[in-house]
Coordinates of C-alpha atoms in Angstrom, one line a residue:
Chain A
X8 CA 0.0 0.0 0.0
X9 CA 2.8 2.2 0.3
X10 CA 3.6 2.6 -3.2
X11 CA -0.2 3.8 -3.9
X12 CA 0.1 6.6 -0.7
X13 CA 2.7 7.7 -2.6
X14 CA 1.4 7.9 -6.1
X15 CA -1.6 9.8 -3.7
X16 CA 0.2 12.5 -2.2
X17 CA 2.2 13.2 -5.1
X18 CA -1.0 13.9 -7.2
X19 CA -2.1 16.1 -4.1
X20 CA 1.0 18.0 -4.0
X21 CA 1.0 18.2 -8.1
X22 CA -2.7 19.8 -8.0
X23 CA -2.1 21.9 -5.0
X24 CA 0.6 23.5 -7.4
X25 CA -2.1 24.9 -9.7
X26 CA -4.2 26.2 -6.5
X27 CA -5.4 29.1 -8.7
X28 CA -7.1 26.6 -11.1
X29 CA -8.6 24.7 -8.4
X30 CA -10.3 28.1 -7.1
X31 CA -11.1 29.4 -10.8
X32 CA -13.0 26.0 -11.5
X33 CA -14.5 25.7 -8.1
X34 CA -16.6 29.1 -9.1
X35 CA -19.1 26.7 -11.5
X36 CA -20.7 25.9 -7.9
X37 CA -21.2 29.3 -7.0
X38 CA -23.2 29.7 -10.1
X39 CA -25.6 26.3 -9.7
X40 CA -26.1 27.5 -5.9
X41 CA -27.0 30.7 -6.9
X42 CA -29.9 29.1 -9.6
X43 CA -31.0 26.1 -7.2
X44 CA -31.6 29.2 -4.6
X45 CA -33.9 30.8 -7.2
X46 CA -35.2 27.8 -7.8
X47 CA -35.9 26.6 -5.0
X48 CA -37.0 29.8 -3.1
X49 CA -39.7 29.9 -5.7
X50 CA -41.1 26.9 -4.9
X51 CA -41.0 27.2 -1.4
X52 CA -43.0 30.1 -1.6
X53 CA -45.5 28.6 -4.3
X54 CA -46.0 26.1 -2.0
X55 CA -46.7 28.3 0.9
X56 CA -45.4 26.2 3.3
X57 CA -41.5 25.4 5.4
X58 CA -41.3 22.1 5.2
X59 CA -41.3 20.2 1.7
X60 CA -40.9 16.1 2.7
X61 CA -39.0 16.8 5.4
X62 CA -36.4 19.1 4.2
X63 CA -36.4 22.9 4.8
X64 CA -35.5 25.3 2.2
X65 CA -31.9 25.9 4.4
X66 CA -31.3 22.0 4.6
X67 CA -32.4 21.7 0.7
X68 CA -29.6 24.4 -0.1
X69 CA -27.0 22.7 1.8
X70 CA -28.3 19.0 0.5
X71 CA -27.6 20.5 -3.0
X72 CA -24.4 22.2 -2.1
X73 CA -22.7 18.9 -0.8
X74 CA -24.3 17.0 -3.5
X75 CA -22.6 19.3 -6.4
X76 CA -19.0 19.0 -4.4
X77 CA -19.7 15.4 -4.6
X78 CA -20.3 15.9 -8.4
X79 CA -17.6 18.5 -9.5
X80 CA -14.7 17.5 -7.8
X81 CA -15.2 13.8 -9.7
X82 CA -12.1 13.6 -12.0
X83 CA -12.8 11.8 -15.4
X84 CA -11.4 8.9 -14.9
X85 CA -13.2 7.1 -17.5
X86 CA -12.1 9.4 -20.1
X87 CA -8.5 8.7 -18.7
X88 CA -8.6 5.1 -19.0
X89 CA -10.5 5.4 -22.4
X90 CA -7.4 8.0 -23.9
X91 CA -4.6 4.8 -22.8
X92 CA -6.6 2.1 -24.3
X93 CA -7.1 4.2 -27.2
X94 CA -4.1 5.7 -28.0
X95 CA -1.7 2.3 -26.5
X96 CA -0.5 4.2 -23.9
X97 CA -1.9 1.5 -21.3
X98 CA 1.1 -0.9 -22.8
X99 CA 3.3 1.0 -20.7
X100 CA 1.2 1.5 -17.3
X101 CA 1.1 -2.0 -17.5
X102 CA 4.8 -2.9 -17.3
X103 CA 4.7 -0.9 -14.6
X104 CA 5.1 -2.9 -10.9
X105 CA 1.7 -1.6 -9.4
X106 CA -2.0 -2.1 -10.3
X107 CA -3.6 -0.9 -13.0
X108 CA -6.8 -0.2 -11.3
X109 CA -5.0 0.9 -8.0
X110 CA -2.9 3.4 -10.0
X111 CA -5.6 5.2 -11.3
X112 CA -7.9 4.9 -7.5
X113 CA -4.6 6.7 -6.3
X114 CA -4.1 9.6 -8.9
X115 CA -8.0 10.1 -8.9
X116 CA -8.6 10.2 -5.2
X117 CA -5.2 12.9 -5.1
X118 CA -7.7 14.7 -7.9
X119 CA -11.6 14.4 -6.1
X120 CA -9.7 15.3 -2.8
X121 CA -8.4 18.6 -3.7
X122 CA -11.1 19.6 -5.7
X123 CA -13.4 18.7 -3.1
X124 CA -11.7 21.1 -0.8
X125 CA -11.9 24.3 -3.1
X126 CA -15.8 23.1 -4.0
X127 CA -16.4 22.6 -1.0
X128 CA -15.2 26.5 0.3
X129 CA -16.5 28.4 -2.6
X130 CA -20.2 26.6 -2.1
X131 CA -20.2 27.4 2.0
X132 CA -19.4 30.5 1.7
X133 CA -22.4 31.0 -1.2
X134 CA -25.0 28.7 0.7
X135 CA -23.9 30.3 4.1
X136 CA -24.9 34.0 2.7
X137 CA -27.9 32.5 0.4
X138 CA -29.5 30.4 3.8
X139 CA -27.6 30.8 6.8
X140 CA -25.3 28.4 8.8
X141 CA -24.3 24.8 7.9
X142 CA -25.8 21.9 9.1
X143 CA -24.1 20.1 12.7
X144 CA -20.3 20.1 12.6
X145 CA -20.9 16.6 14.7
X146 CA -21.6 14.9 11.7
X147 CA -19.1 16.2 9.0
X148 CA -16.6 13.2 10.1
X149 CA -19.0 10.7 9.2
X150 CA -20.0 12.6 5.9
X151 CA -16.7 12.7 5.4
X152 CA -16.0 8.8 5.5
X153 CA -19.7 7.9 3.4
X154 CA -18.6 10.9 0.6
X155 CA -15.4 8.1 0.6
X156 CA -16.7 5.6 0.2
X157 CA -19.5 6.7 -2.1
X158 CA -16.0 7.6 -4.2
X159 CA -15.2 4.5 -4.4
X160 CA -18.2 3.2 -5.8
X161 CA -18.1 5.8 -8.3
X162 CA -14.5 4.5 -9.4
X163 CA -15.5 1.6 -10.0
X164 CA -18.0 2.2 -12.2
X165 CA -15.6 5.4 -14.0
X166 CA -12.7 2.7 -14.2
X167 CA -15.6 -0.1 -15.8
X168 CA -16.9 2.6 -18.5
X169 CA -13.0 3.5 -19.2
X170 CA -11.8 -0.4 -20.0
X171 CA -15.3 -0.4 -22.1
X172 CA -13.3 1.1 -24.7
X173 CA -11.4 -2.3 -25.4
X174 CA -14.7 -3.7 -26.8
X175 CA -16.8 0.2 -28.0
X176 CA -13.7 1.8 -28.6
X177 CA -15.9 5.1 -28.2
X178 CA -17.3 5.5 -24.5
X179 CA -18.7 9.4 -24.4
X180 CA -22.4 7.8 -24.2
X181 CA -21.9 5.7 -21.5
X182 CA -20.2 8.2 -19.8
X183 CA -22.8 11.0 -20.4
X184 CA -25.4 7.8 -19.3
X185 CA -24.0 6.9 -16.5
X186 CA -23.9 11.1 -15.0
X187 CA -26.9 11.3 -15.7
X188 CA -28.2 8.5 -13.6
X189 CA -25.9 10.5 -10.8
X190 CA -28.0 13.6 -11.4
X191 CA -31.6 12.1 -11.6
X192 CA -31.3 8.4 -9.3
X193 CA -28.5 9.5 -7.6
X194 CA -30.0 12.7 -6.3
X195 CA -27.8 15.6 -7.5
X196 CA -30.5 17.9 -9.2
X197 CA -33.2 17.1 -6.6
X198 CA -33.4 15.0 -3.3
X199 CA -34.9 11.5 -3.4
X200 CA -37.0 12.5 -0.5
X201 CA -39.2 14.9 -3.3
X202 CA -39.7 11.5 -6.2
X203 CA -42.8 9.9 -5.9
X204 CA -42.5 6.9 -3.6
X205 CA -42.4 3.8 -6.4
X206 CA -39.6 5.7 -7.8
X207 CA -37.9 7.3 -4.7
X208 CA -38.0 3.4 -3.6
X209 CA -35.8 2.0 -6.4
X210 CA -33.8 4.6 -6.6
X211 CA -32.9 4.6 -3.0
X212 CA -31.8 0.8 -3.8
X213 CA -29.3 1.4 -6.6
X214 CA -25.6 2.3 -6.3
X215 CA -25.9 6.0 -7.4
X216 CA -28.2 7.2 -4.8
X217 CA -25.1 5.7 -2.1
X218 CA -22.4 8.3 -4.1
X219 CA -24.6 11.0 -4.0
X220 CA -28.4 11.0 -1.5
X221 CA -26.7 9.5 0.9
X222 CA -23.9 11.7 1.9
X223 CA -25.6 14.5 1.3
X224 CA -28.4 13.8 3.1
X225 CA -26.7 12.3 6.0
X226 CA -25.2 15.7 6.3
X227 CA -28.3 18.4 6.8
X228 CA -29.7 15.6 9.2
X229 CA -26.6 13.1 10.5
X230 CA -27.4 10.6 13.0
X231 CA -25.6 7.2 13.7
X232 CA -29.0 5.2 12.2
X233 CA -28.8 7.1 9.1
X234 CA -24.8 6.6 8.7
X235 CA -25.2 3.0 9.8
X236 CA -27.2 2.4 6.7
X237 CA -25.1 3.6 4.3
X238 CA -22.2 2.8 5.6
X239 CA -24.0 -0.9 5.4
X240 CA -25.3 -0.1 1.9
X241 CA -22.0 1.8 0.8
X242 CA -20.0 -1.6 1.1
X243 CA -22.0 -4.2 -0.1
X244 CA -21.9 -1.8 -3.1
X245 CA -18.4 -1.1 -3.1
X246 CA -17.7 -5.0 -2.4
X247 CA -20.0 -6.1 -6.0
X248 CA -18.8 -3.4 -8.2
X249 CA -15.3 -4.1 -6.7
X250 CA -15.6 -7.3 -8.2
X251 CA -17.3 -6.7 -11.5
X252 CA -14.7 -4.4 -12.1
X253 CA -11.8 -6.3 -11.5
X254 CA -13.3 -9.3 -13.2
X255 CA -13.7 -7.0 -16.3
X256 CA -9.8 -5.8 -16.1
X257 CA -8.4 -9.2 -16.1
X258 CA -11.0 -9.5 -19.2
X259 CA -9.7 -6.9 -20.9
X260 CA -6.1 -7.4 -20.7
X261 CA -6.7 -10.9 -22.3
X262 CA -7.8 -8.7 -25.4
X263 CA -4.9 -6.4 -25.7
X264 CA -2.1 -7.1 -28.5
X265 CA 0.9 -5.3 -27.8
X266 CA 2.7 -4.8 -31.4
X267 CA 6.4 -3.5 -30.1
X268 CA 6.9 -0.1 -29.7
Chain B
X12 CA -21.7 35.6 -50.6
X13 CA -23.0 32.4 -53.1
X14 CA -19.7 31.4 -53.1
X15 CA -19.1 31.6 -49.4
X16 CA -21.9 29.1 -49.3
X17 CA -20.7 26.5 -51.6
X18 CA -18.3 26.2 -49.4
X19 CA -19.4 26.0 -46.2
X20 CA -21.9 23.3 -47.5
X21 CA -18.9 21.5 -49.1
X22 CA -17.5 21.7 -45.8
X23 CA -20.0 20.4 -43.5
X24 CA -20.9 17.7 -46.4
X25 CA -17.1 16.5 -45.8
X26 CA -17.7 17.0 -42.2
X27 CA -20.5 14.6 -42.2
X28 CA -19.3 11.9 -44.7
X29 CA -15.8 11.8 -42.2
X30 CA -18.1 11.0 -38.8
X31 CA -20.0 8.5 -40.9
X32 CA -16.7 6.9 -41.6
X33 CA -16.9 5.2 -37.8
X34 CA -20.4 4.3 -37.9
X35 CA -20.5 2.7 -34.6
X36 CA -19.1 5.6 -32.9
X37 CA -21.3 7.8 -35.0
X38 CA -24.6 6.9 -33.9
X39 CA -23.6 5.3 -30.3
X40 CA -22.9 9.5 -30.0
X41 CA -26.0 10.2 -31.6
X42 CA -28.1 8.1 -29.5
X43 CA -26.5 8.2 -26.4
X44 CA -27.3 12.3 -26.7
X45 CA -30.4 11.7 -27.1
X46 CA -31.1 9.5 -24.0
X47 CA -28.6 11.6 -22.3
X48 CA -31.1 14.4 -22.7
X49 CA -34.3 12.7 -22.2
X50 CA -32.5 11.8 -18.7
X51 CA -31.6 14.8 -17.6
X52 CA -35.1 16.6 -18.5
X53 CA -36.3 13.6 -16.2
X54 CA -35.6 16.4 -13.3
X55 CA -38.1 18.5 -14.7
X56 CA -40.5 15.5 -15.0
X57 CA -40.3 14.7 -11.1
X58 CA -40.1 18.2 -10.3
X59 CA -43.6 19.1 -12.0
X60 CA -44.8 15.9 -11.1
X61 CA -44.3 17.3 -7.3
X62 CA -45.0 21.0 -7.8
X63 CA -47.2 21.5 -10.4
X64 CA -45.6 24.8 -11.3
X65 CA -43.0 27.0 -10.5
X66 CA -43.1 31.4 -11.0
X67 CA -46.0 30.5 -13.6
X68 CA -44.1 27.8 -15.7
X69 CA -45.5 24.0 -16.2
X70 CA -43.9 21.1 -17.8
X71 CA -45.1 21.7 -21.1
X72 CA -43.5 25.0 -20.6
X73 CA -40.1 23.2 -20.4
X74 CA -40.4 21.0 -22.8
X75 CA -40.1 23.4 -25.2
X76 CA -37.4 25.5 -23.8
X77 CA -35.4 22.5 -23.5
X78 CA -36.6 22.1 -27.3
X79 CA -35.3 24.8 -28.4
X80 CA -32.3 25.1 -26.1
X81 CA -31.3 21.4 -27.1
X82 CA -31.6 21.9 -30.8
X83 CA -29.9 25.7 -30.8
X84 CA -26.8 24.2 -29.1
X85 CA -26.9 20.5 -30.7
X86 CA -27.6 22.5 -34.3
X87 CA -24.2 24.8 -33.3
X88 CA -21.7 22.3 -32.4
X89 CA -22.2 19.9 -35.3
X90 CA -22.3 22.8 -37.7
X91 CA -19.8 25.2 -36.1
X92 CA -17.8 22.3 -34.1
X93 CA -14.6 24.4 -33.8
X94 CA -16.4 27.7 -31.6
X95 CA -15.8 25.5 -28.5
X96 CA -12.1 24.8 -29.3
X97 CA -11.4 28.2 -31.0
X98 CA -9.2 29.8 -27.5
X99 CA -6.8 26.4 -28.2
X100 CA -6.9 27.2 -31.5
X101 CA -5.6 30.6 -30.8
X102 CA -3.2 30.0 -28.1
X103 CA -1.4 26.6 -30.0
X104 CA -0.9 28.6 -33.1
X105 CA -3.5 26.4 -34.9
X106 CA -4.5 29.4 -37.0
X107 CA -1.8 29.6 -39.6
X108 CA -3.6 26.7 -41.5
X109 CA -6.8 28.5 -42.1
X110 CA -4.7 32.6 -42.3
X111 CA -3.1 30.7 -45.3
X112 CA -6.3 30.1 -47.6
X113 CA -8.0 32.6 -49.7
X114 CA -11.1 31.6 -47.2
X115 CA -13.1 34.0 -44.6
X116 CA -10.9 32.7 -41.6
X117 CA -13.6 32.6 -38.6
X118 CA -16.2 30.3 -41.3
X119 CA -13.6 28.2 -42.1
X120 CA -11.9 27.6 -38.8
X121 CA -15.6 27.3 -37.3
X122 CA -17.0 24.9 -39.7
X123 CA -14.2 22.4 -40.1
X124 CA -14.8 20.4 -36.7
X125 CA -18.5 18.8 -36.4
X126 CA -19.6 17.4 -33.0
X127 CA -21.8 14.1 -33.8
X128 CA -23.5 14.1 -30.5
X129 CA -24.5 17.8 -31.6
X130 CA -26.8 15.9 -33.6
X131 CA -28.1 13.9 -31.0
X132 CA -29.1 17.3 -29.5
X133 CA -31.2 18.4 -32.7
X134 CA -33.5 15.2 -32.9
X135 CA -34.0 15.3 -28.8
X136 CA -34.8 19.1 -29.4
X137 CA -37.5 18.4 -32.1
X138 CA -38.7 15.4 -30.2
X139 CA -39.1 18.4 -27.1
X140 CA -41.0 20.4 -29.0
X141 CA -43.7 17.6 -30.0
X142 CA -43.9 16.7 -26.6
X143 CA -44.7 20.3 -25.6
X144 CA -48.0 20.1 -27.8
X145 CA -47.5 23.0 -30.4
X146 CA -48.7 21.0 -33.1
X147 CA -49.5 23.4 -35.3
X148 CA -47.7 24.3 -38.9
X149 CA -46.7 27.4 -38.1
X150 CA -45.4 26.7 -34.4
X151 CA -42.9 24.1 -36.3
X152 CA -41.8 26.9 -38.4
X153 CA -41.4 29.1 -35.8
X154 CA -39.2 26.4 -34.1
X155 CA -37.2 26.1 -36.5
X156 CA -36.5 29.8 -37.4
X157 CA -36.4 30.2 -33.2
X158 CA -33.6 27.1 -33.4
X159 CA -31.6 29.4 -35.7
X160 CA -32.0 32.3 -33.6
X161 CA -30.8 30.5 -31.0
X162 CA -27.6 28.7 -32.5
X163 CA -26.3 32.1 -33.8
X164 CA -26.6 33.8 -30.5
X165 CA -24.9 31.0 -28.3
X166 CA -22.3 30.6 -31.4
X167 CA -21.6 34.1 -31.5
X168 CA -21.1 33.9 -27.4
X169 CA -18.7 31.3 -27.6
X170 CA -16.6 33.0 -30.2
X171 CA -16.9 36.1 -27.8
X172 CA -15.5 34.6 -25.2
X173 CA -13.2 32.0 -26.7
X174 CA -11.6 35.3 -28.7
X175 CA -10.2 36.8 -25.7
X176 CA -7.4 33.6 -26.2
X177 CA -5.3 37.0 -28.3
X178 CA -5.6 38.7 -25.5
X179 CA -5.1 36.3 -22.0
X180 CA -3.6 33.5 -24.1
X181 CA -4.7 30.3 -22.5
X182 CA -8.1 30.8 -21.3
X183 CA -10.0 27.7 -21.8
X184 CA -10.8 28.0 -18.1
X185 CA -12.7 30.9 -18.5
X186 CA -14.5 30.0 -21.7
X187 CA -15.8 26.7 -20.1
X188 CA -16.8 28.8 -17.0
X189 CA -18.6 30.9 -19.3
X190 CA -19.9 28.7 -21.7
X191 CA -21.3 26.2 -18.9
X192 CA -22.9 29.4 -17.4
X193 CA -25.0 30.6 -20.8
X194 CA -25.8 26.3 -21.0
X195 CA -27.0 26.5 -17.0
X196 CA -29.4 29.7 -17.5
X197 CA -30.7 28.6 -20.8
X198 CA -32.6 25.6 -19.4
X199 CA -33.8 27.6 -16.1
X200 CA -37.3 29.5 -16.1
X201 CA -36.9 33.0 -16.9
X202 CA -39.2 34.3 -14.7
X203 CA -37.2 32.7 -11.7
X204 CA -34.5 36.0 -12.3
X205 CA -35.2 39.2 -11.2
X206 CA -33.4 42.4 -11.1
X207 CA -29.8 42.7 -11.6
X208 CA -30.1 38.5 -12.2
X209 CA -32.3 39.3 -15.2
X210 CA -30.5 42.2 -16.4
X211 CA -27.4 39.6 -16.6
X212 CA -29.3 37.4 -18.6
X213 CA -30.0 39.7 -21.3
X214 CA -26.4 41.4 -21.8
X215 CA -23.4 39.7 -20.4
X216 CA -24.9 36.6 -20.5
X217 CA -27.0 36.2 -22.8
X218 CA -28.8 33.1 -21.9
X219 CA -32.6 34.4 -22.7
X220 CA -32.1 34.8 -26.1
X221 CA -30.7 31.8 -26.3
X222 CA -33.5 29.8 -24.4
X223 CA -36.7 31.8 -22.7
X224 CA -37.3 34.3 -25.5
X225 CA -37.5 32.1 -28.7
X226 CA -39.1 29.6 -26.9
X227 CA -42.0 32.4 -26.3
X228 CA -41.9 33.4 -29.7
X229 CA -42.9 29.8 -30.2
X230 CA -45.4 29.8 -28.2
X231 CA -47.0 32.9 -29.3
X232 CA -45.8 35.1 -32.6
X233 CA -45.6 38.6 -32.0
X234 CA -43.3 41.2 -34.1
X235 CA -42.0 42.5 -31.0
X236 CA -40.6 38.9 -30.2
X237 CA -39.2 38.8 -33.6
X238 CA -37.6 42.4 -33.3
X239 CA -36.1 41.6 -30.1
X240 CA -34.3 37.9 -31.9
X241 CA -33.2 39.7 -35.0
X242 CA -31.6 42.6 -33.2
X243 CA -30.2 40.3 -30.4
X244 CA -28.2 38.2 -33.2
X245 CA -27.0 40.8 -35.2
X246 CA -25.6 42.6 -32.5
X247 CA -24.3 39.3 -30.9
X248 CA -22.6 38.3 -34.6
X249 CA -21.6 41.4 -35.4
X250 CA -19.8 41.7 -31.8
X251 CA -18.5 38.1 -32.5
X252 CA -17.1 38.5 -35.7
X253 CA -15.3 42.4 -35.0
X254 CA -13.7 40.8 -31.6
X255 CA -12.2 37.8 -33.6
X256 CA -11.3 40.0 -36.3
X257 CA -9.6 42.8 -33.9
X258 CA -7.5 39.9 -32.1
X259 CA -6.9 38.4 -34.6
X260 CA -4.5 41.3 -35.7
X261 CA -2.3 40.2 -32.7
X262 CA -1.7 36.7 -33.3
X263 CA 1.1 35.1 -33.6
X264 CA 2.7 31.9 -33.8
X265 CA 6.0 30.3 -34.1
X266 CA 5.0 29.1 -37.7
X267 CA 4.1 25.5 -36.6
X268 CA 4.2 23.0 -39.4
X269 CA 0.8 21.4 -39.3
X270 CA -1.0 19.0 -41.1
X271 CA -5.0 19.5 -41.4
X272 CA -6.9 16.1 -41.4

């Protein structure tokens, strides 16, 4: 494991080094708060009411807020792993003595972590002036650990999309597919708790809602029950698409036909 | 002016025949745009189903600003391919190829890239418009001439903003920021914006004529609506096309051999 904290902290240290492009890119959240608080302000006052499902306009805000972090700071990992099948370059990553798929968990969590830090500053500071405080700091730990692991998941299914290109070649659909499933099932554009119950039910069951709802909902209202869940959820998730996408590398190389070089 | 013509169709006829070259990868992009669209207006699906309506607009509503947002943008990137790469172009010296033939420079250089998922965009954005129930001759027309408006105003945008590569050199950061903005607003109810918000929308940004103002002159003809499209897209391409032109006087580049394909 040592060779992958290494690989980690050198992609921290390398992104850190571009600090001003990290800020620059984290203003995109700024501007989505600042339309899901017109949004949303509208319909709380259509509505006529405080509450909508259990979620305040303040929590709603801050739901939204942790749920675009969760989104923006993704690196594109599939696109990545596409670019090396595609252009070869994977016939030297592969001489290399580490995994593949760890590699690329290491480099990408250096990436989601330092975005996440400059997302997550620039959208406090807008939610805290569009609705007030933050949630309770008690439970930012254990958001912390289920944002993690709801990460992970996502690699998996970034790193599965990016070795599809041994057998499509061309993977843009899947991946434009596969975020939108994050935004809609998994909760980005609008909370579970406001689909109508048939859906809100099988959404709640698949793997996207455990990258995206659950984090962010465990944050405007943590409690040990809640984080229990998905921490329960989170790695039976993280255990099958583990799997499936390990499986699938050892596929894939099988494929590959290294002509010199 | 003919002549200009002849070309540009010769162009995106070349354009066209070179994406049907990968078949596969041709219409997996096509198709995946399209569900990649029909998912993401899913938000707007669960949202209406919940709130009925939000500062006066209902789903049919957003249908067909999605309609005509979808088809404006998908109609400008597979036409005009090369207006979201045209601040690379600029700052890696790309240029010289097109500053060598006896060809308008900005037409050229924005015509010879075609996005195949652009296309994707078009169908879903007529399919939009159907579903919004204007089915009506002349509401077609209208959606088509509204589509047009629409494609020269965002293309015009991005070649604003993409032409300040002569000034800042490598600003593809902004761009994207800027470009994602116009994209964001153009899909959002215009009525949610108010004041200074609104004011935004109709100068700096100019996401309502891209989106909420041909979509009403869909809905309902009026000459004012008509005035307020014409004027907005000759100022926007006349802005467009004097900024290129003025940086364009201070290019340069280190006379890089290249090779157009």
């Amino acid at each position: 494991m040592k060779k992958y904290w290494a690989i980690f902290t050198t992609q921290l240290t390398n992104r850190l080094a571009y600090a001003g492009d990290l800020a620059a890119q984290s203003l995109s959240i700024v501007i989505f708060m600042w339309i899901f608080m017109q949004l949303w302000r509208a319909t709380y006052r259509a509505m006529g009411t405080d509450e909508i499902s259990g979620l305040t306009l303040r929590q709603t805000l801050w739901y939204l807020m942790l749920a675009e972090t969760i989104i923006l700071s993704k690196p594109r990992i599939s696109r990545t792993i596409s670019e090396a099948v595609k252009d070869g370059s994977i016939a030297y990553m592969l001489n290399k003595p580490y995994n593949f798929l760890l590699y690329h968990m290491s480099v990408g969590l250096g990436d989601y972590l330092t975005a996440m830090i400059f997302n997550l500053l620039s959208g406090s500071i807008i939610a805290w002036l569009l609705v007030g405080p933050p949630p309770d700091p008690r439970g930012w730990p254990l958001v912390l650990a289920a944002m993690l692991l709801g990460w992970l998941i996502d690699f998996c299914f970034t790193a599965l999309i990016g070795l599809a290109a041994f057998v499509t070649e061309e993977v843009s659909a899947f991946e434009w597919i596969y975020q939108k499933m994050l935004f809609i099932l998994g909760g980005m554009l609008i909370p579970l708790d406001f689909f109508p119950q048939w859906l809100r039910s099988i959404a709640q069951a698949l793997p996207f809602a455990y990258t995206i709802y659950g984090p962010a909902r465990l944050f405007v209202e943590p409690d040990l029950a809640r984080f229990a869940t998905l921490l329960a959820g989170q790695i039976i998730w993280l255990g099958a698409m583990g799997l499936v996408v390990t499986l699938m590398f050892r596929r894939s190389i099988s494929w590959l036909t290294i002509n010199g070089g | 002016m003919k002549r200009e013509l002849i070309f540009l169709f010769a162009v995106w006829k070349a354009n066209l025949l070179s994406a049907m070259e990968y078949r596969a990868a041709f219409i997996s992009q096509v198709a995946g745009m399209i569900l990649n669209d029909a998912m993401y207006f899913l938000f707007w699906v669960i949202f209406f189903n919940k709130f009925e309506q939000v500062s006066g607009w209902q789903l049919p509503d957003m249908f067909l600003l999605f309609g005509i947002v979808a088809a404006g943008f998908g109609l400008g990137t597979s036409l005009f391919g090369n207006a979201m790469q045209l601040s690379d172009a600029v700052a890696t010296g790309k240029l010289d190829y097109y500053l060598a033939l006896p060809r308008p420079v900005l037409l050229h250089l924005l015509a010879t890239r075609t996005n195949a998922s652009g296309m994707g965009d078009v169908i879903y954005g007529v399919m939009s418009f159907f579903l919004a129930g204007q089915l009506t001759l002349d509401a077609f027309a209208r959606f088509l001439l509204g589509t047009l408006f629409s494609m020269t105003i965002f293309i015009s945008f991005l070649v604003l903003v993409q032409s300040l590569a002569f000034w800042m050199g490598h600003s593809q950061l902004l761009s994207n920021q800027a470009t994602n903005a116009m994209i964001t607003f153009a899909v959002y109810p215009i009525t949610l914006f108010e004041g200074s918000a609104r004011f935004i929308l109709f100068t700096l940004i100019p996401a309502a004529f891209v989106g909420a103002i041909p979509a009403e002159f869909v809905r309902t003809f009026t000459w004012g609506g008509l005035a307020q499209l014409v004027g907005a897209s000759v100022v926007m391409l006349s802005l467009a096309v004097f900024v290129f032109y003025r940086g364009l006087r201070r290019y340069e580049s280190g006379s890089a051999i290249q090779i157009q394909l």
